[in-house]
JSON list of C-alpha atoms in Angstrom, two decimals:
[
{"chain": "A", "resi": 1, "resn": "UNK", "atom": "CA", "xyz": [76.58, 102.09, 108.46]},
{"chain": "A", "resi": 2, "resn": "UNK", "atom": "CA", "xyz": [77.32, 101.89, 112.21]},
{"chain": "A", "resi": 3, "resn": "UNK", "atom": "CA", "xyz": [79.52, 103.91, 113.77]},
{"chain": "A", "resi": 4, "resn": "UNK", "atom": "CA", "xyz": [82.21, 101.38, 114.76]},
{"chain": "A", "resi": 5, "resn": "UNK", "atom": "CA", "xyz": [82.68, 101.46, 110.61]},
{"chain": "A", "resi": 6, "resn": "UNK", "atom": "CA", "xyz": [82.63, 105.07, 110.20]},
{"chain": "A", "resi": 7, "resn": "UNK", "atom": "CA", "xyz": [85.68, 105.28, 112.36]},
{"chain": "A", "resi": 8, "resn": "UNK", "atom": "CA", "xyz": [87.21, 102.15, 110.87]},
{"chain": "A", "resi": 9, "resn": "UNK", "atom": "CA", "xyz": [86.66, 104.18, 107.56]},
{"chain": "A", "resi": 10, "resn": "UNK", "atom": "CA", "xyz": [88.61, 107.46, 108.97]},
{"chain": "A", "resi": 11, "resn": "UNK", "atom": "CA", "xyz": [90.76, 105.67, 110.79]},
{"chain": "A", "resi": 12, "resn": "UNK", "atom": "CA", "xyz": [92.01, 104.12, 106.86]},
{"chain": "A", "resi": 13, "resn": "UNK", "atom": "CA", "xyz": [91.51, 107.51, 105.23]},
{"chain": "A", "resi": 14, "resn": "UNK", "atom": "CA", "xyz": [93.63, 108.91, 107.81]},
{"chain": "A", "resi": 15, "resn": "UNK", "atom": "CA", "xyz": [96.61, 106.98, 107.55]},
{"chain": "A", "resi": 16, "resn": "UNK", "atom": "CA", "xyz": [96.19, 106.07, 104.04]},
{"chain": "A", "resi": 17, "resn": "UNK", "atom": "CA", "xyz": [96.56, 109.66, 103.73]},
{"chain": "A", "resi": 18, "resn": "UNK", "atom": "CA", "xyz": [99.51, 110.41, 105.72]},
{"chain": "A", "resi": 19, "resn": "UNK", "atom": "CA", "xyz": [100.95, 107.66, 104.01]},
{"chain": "A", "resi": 20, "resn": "UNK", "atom": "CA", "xyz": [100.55, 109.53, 100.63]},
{"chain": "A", "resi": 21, "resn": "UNK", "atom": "CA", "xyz": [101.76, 112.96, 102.34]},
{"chain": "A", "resi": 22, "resn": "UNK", "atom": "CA", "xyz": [105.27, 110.97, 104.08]},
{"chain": "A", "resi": 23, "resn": "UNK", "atom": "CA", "xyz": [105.77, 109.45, 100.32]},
{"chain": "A", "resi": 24, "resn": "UNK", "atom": "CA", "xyz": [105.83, 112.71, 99.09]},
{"chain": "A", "resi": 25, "resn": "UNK", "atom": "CA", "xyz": [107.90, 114.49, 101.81]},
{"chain": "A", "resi": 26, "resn": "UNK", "atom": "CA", "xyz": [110.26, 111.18, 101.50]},
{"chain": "A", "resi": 27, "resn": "UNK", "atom": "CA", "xyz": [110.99, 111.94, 98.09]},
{"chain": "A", "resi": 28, "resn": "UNK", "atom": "CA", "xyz": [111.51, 115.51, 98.24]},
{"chain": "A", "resi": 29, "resn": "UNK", "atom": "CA", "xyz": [113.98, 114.63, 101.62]},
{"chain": "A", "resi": 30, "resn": "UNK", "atom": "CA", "xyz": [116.12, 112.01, 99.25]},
{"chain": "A", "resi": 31, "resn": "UNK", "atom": "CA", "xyz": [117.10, 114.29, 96.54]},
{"chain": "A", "resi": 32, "resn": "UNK", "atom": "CA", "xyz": [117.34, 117.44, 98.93]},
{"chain": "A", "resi": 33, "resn": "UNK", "atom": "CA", "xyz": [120.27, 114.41, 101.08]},
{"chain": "A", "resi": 34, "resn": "UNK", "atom": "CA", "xyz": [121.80, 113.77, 98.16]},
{"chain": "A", "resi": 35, "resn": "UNK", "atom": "CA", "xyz": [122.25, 117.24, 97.43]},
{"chain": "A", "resi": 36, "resn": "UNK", "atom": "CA", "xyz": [123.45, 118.26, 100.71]},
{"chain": "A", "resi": 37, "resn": "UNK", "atom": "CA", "xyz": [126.25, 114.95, 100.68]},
{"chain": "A", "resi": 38, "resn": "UNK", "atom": "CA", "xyz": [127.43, 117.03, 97.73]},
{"chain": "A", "resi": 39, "resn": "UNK", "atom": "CA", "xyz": [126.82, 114.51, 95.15]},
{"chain": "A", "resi": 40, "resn": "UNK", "atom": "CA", "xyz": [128.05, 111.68, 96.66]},
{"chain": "A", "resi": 41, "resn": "UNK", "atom": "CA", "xyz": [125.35, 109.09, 95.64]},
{"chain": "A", "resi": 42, "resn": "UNK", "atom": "CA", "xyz": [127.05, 106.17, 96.73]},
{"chain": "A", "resi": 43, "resn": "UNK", "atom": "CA", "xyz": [126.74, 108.01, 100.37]},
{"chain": "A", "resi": 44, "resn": "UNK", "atom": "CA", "xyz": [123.71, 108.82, 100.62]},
{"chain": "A", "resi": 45, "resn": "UNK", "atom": "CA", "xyz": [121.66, 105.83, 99.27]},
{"chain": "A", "resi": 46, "resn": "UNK", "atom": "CA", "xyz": [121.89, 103.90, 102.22]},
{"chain": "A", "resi": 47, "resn": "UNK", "atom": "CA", "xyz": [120.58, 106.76, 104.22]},
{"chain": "A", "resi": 48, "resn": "UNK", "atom": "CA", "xyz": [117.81, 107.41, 101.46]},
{"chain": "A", "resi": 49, "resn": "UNK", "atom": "CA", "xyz": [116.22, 103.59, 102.26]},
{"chain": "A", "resi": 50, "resn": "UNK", "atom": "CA", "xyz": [113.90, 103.27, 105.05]},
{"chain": "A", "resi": 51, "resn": "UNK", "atom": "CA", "xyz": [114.53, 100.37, 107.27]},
{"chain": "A", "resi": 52, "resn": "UNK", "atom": "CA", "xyz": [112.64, 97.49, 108.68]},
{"chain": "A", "resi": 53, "resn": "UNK", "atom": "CA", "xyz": [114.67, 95.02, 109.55]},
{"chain": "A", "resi": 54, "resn": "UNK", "atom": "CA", "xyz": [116.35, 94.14, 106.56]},
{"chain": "A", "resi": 55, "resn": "UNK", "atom": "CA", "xyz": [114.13, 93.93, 104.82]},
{"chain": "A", "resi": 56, "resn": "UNK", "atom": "CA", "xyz": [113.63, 96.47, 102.06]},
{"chain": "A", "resi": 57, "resn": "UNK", "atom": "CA", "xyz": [110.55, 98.92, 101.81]},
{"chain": "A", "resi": 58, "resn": "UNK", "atom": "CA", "xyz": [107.01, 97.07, 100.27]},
{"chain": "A", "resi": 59, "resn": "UNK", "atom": "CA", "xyz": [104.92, 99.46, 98.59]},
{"chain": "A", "resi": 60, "resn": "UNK", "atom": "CA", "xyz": [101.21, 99.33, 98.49]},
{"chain": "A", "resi": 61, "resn": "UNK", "atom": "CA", "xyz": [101.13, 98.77, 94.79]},
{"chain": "A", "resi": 62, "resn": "UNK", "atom": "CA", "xyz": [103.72, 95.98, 94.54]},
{"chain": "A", "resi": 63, "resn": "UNK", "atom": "CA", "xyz": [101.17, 93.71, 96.44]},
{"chain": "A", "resi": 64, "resn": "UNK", "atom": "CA", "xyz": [99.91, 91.45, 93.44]},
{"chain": "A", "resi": 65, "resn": "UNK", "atom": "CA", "xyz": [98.58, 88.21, 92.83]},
{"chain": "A", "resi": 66, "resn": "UNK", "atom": "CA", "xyz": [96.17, 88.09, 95.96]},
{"chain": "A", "resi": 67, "resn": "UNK", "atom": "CA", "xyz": [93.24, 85.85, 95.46]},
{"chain": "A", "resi": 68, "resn": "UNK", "atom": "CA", "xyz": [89.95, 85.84, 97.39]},
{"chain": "A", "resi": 69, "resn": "UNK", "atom": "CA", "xyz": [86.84, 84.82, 97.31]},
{"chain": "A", "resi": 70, "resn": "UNK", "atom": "CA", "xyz": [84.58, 87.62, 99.42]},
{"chain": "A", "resi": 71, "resn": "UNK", "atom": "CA", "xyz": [81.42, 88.28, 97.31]},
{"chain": "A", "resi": 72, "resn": "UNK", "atom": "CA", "xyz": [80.56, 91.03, 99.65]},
{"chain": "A", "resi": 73, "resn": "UNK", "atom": "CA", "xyz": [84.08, 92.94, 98.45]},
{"chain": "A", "resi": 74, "resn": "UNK", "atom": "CA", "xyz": [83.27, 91.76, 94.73]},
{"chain": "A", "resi": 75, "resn": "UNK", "atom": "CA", "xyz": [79.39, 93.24, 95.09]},
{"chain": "A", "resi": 76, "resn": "UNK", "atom": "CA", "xyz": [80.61, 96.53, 96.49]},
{"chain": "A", "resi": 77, "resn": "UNK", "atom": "CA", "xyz": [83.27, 96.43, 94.14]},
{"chain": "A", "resi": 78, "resn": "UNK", "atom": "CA", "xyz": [81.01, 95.91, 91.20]},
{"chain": "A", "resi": 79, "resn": "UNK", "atom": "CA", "xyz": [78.90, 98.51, 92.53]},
{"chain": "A", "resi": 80, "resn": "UNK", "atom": "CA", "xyz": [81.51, 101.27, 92.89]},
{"chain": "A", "resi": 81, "resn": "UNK", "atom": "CA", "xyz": [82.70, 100.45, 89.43]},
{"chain": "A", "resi": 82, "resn": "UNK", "atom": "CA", "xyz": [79.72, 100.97, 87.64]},
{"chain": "A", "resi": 83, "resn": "UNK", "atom": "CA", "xyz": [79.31, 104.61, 89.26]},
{"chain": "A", "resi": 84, "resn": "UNK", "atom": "CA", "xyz": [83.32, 105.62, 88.27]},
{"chain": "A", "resi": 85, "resn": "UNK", "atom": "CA", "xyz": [83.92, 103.27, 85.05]},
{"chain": "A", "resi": 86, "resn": "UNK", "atom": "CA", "xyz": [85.85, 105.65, 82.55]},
{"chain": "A", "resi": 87, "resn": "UNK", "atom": "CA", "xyz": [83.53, 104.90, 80.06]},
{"chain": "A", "resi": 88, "resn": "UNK", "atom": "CA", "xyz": [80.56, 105.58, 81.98]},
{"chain": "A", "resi": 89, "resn": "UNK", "atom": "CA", "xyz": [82.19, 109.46, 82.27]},
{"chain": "A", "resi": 90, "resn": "UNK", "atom": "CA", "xyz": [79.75, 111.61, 80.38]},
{"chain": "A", "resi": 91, "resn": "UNK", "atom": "CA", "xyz": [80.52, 114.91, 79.11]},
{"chain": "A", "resi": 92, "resn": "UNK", "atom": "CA", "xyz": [78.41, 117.03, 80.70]},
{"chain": "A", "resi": 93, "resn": "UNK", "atom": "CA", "xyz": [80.46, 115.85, 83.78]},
{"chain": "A", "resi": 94, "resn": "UNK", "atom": "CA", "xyz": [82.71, 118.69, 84.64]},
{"chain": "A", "resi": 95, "resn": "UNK", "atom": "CA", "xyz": [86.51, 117.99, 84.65]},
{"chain": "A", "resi": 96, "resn": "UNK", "atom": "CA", "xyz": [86.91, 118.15, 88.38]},
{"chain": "A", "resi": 97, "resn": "UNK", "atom": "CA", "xyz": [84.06, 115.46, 89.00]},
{"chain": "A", "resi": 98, "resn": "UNK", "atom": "CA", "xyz": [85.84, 113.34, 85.38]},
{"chain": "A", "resi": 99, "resn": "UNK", "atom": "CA", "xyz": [89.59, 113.44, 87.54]},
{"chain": "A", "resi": 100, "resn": "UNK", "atom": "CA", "xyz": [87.76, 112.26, 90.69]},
{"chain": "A", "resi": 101, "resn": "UNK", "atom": "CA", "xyz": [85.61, 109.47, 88.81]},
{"chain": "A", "resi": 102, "resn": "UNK", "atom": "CA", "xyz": [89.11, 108.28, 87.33]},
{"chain": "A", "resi": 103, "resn": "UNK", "atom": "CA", "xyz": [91.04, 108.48, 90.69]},
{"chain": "A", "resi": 104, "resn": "UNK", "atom": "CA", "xyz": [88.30, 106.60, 92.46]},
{"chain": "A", "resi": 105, "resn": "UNK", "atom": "CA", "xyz": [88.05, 103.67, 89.53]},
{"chain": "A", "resi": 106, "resn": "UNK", "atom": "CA", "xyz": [91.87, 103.32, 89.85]},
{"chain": "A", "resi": 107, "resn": "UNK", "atom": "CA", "xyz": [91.82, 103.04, 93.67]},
{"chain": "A", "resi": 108, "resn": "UNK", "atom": "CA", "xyz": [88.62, 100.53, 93.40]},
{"chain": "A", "resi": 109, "resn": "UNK", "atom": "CA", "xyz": [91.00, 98.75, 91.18]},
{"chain": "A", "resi": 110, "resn": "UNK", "atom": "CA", "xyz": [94.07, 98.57, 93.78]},
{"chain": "A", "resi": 111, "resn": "UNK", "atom": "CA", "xyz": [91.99, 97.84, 96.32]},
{"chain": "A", "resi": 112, "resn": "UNK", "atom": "CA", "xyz": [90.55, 94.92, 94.20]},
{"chain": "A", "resi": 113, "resn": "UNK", "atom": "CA", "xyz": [94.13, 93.01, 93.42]},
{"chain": "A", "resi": 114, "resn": "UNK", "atom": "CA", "xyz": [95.27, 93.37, 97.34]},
{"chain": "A", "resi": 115, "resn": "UNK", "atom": "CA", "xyz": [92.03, 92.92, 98.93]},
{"chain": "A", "resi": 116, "resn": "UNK", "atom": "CA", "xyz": [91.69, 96.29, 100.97]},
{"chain": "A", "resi": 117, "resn": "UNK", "atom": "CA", "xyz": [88.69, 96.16, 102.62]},
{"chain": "A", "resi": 118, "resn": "UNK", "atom": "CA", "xyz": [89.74, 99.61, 104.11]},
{"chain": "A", "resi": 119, "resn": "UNK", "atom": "CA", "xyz": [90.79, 101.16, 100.62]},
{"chain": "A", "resi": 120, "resn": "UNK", "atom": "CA", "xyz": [87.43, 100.26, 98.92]},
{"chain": "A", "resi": 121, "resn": "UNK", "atom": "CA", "xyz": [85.09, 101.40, 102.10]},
{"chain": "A", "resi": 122, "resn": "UNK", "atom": "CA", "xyz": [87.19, 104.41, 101.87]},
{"chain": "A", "resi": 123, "resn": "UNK", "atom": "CA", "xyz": [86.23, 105.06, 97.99]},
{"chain": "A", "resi": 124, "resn": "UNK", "atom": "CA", "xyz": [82.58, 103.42, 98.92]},
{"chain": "A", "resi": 125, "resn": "UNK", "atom": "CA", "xyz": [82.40, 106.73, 101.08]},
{"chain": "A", "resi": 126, "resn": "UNK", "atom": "CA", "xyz": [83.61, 109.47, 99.34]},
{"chain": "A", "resi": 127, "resn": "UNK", "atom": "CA", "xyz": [80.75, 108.13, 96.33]},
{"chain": "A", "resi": 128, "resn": "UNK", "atom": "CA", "xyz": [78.12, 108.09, 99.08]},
{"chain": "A", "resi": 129, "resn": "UNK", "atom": "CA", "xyz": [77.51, 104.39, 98.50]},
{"chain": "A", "resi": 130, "resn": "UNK", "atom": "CA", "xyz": [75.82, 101.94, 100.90]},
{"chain": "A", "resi": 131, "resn": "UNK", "atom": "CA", "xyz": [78.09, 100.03, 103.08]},
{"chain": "A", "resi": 132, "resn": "UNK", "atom": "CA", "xyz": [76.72, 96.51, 104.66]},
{"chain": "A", "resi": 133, "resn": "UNK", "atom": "CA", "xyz": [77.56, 95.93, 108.13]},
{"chain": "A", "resi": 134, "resn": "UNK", "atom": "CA", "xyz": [81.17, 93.96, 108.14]},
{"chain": "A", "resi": 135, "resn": "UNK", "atom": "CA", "xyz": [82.28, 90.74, 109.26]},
{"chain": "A", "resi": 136, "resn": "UNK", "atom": "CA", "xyz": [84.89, 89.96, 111.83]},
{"chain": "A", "resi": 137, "resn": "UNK", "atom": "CA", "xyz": [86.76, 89.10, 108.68]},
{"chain": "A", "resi": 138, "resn": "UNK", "atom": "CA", "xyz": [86.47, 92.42, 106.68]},
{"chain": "A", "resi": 139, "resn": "UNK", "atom": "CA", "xyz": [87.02, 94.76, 110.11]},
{"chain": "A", "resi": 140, "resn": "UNK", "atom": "CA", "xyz": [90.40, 92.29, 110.76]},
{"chain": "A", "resi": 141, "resn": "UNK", "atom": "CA", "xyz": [91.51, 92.93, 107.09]},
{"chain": "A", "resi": 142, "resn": "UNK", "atom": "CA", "xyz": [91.27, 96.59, 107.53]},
{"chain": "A", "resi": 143, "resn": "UNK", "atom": "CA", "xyz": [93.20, 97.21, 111.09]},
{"chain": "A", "resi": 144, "resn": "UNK", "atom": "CA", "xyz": [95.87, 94.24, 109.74]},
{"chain": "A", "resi": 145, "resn": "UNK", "atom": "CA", "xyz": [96.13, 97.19, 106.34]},
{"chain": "A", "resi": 146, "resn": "UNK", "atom": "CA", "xyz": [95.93, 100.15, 109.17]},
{"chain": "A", "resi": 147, "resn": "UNK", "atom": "CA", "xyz": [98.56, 98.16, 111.11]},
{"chain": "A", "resi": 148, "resn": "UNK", "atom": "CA", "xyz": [100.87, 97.89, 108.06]},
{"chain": "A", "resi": 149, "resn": "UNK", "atom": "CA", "xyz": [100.24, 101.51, 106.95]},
{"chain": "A", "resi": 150, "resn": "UNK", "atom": "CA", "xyz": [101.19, 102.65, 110.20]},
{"chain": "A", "resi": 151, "resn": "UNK", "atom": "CA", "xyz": [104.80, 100.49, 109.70]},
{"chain": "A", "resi": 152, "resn": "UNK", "atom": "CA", "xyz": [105.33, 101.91, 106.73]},
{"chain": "A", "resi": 153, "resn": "UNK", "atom": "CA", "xyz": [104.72, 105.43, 107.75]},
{"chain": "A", "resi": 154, "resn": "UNK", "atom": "CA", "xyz": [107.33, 104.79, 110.72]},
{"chain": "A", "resi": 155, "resn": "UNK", "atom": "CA", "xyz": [109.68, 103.33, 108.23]},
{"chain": "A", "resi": 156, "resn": "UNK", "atom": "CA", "xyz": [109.69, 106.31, 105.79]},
{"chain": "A", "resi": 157, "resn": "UNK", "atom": "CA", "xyz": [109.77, 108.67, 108.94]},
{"chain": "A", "resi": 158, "resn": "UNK", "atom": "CA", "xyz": [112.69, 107.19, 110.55]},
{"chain": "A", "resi": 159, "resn": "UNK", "atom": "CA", "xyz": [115.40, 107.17, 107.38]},
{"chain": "A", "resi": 160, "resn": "UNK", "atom": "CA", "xyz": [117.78, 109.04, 107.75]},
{"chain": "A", "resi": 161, "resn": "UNK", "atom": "CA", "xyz": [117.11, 111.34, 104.78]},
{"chain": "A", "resi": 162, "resn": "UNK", "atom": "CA", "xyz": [113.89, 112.20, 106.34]},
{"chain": "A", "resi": 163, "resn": "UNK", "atom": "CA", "xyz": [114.94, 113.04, 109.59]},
{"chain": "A", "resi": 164, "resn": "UNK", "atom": "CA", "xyz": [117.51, 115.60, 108.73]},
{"chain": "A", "resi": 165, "resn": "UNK", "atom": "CA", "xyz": [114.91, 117.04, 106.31]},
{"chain": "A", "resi": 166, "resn": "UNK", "atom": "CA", "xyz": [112.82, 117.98, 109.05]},
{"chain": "A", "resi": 167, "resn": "UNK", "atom": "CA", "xyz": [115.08, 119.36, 111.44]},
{"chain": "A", "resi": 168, "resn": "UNK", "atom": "CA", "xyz": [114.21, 123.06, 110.95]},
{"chain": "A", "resi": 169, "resn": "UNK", "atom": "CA", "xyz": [117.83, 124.25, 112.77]},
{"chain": "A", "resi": 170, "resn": "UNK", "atom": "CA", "xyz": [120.48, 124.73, 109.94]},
{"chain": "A", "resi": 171, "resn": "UNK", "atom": "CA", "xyz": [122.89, 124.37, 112.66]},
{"chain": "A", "resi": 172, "resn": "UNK", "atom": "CA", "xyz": [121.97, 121.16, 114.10]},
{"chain": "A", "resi": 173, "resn": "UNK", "atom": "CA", "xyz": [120.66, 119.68, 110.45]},
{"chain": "A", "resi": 174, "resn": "UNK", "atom": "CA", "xyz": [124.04, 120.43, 109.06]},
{"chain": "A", "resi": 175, "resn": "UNK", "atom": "CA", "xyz": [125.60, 118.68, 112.56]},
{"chain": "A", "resi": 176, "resn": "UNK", "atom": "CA", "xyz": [122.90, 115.32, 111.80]},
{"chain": "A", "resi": 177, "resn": "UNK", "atom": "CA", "xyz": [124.72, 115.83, 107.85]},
{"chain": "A", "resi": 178, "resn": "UNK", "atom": "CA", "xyz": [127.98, 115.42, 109.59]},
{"chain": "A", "resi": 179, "resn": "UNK", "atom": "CA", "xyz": [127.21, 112.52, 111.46]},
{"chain": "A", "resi": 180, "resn": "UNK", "atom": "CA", "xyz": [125.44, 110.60, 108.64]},
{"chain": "A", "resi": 181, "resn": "UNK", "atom": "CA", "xyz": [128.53, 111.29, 106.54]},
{"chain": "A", "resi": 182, "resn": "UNK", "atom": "CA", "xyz": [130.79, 109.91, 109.06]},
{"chain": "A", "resi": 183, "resn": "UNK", "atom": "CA", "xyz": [128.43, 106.54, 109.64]},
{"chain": "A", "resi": 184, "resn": "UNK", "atom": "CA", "xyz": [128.48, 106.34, 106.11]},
{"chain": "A", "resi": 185, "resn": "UNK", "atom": "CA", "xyz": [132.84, 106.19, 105.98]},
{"chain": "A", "resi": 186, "resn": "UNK", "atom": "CA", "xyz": [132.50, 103.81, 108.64]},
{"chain": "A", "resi": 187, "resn": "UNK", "atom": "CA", "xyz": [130.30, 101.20, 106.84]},
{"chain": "A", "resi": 188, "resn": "UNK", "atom": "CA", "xyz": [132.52, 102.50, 103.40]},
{"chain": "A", "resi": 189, "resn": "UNK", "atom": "CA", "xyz": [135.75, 101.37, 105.22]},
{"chain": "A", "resi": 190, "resn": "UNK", "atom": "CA", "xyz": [134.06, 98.46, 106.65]},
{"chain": "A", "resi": 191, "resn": "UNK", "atom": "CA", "xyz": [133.58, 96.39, 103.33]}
]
């Protein structure tokens, strides 16, 4: 593998990753909001959805129905799940290396219905598998999935939820409360 794919590779990993860690923090931010606006769900929703445009959020997962025809992704895919197939798990495999087999056959598996070049590199590396030198093609579908990973990252970072979660000043955080609270009677009052 050259090294213009190796950092292709960590470039994915790396913001596939933060991507994972901003879910996580996003969902801990929404019900901590709607706790601080005192239980007033109707409130804080609106605050609790990211924005882009109007458009609402697009997960990762809800990306179905994509249909391809790379046999270089179907090869390595084929490849990768022979060596993490559930029912290839033996049981003198320990139960650290059985939840990583199982974690890497269901990523194998995303990355198969939304044709991620990037996701199944990524899982291609952390098995030590061979990776063929890419085409334009495959290194295009990986920065257009860094490019959208990156969105989505600035989407979930940029609710408001989020934002006040990570203010680390009670004072201020509590001022950012008031001022979502007051937006939020404006657009109430609007309709």
């Amino acid at each position: 593998m050259n090294a213009m794919t190796r950092k292709l590779i960590r470039d994915y990993t790396y913001n596939s990753d933060s991507l994972e860690d901003i879910l996580s923090i996003s969902s801990d931010a929404e019900s901590d909001f709607r706790d601080a606006m005192n239980g007033d769900h109707a409130k804080a929703l609106e605050a609790l959805q990211p924005k882009e445009g109007s458009k609402p959020p697009i997960k990762i997962e809800e990306d179905e129905g994509v249909k391809f025809e790379d046999k270089d992704f179907k090869k390595i895919f084929r490849k990768l799940a022979i060596k993490c197939h559930p029912d290839k798990l033996t049981k003198d495999i320990s139960d650290r290396d059985t939840s990583f087999l199982k974690k890497c056959y269901e990523q194998i598996n995303k990355a198969n219905a939304t044709y991620d070049w990037g996701l199944l590199l990524k899982v291609a590396s952390s098995l030590d598998a061979e990776i063929p030198e890419l085409s334009e093609e495959q290194f295009d579908n990986i920065n257009s999935n860094i490019k959208s990973i990156k969105r989505k990252i600035s989407m979930y970072e940029n609710s408001m939820a989020y934002k006040w979660y990570t203010l680390s000043d009670p004072e201020i955080k509590k001022g950012y409360l008031e001022t979502c609270a007051a937006i939020f009677m404006k657009e109430v009052n609007k309709t």
